[in-house]
Coordinates of C-alpha atoms in Angstrom, one line a residue:
M30 CA -3.0 5.9 4.2
E31 CA -1.2 4.7 7.3
R32 CA 2.3 6.2 7.5
K33 CA 4.7 3.4 7.0
N34 CA 8.3 3.2 5.9
G35 CA 7.7 0.9 2.9
F36 CA 5.2 -0.6 0.6
V37 CA 4.9 -3.6 -1.7
M38 CA 5.3 -3.6 -5.5
Y39 CA 4.1 -6.7 -7.2
K40 CA 6.1 -8.6 -9.9
D41 CA 3.0 -9.0 -12.1
W42 CA 3.0 -5.2 -12.6
C43 CA 6.4 -5.5 -14.4
K44 CA 5.0 -6.3 -17.9
P45 CA 2.5 -3.3 -17.9
V46 CA 5.2 -1.0 -16.6
E47 CA 7.6 -2.2 -19.3
M48 CA 5.0 -1.3 -21.9
L49 CA 5.2 2.4 -20.9
D50 CA 7.8 4.6 -22.4
D51 CA 10.6 5.7 -20.0
A52 CA 9.0 9.2 -19.4
A53 CA 5.6 7.7 -18.5
A54 CA 7.2 5.0 -16.3
G55 CA 9.2 7.7 -14.4
K56 CA 6.1 9.8 -13.9
L57 CA 4.2 6.7 -12.7
L58 CA 7.0 6.0 -10.1
K59 CA 6.9 9.6 -8.9
A60 CA 3.1 9.4 -8.6
I61 CA 3.4 6.2 -6.6
Y62 CA 5.8 7.7 -4.1
R63 CA 3.7 10.9 -3.9
F64 CA 0.6 8.7 -3.1
H65 CA 2.4 7.0 -0.3
D66 CA 3.8 10.2 1.0
T67 CA 0.7 12.4 0.9
G68 CA -2.2 9.9 0.4
E69 CA -3.3 11.9 -2.6
A70 CA -3.6 10.1 -6.0
G71 CA -2.7 13.2 -8.1
A72 CA -2.3 11.1 -11.3
E73 CA -3.8 13.7 -13.6
D74 CA -0.4 14.5 -15.2
L75 CA 0.2 10.9 -16.2
P76 CA -0.5 9.6 -19.7
L77 CA -3.8 7.7 -19.9
N78 CA -2.2 4.2 -20.0
A79 CA -0.1 5.1 -16.9
Q80 CA -3.3 6.5 -15.2
M81 CA -5.0 3.2 -15.7
L82 CA -2.1 1.2 -14.3
F83 CA -1.9 3.7 -11.4
C84 CA -5.5 3.1 -10.5
I85 CA -4.9 -0.7 -10.4
M86 CA -1.9 -0.1 -8.2
V87 CA -3.7 2.2 -5.8
G88 CA -6.4 -0.4 -5.3
A89 CA -3.8 -2.9 -4.3
F90 CA -2.0 -0.4 -2.1
E91 CA -5.3 0.3 -0.3
R92 CA -6.1 -3.4 0.2
D93 CA -2.6 -4.0 1.5
N94 CA -3.0 -1.1 3.9
E95 CA -6.3 -2.5 5.2
K96 CA -4.7 -5.9 5.8
Y97 CA -1.8 -4.2 7.6
L98 CA -4.2 -2.2 9.8
E99 CA -6.1 -5.4 10.6
R100 CA -2.9 -7.2 11.5
C101 CA -1.9 -4.3 13.8
R102 CA -5.3 -4.4 15.5
K103 CA -5.0 -8.2 16.1
N104 CA -1.4 -7.8 17.4
R105 CA -2.6 -5.1 19.8
E106 CA -5.4 -7.4 21.1
N107 CA -3.0 -10.3 21.5
A108 CA -0.5 -8.1 23.4
L109 CA -3.2 -6.9 25.7
K110 CA -4.3 -10.5 26.4
R111 CA -0.8 -11.5 27.3
S112 CA -0.3 -8.5 29.6
Q113 CA -3.5 -9.3 31.6
P114 CA -3.0 -11.6 34.6
D115 CA -4.7 -15.0 34.4
F116 CA -6.6 -15.7 37.7
S117 CA -8.4 -18.8 36.3
D118 CA -6.6 -21.3 38.5

């Protein structure tokens, strides 16, 4: 994963997280932060229901990261275009 200072959590994950007991929800949160810090899933110590939710979340995190990298690439291209002199006149 690209090293960034933040990540997005979605409101539609609220209900499934609320269905977890407090211990599982805490472990899930720690696994999410570990994933963003190290890039490793490491969800083996989670209860099965939290593992399933974590897999769904990781898929979203990876898609969001791909969108972020694509946006960075396009921004770089646009910045390079602006810095090139225009001799078309």
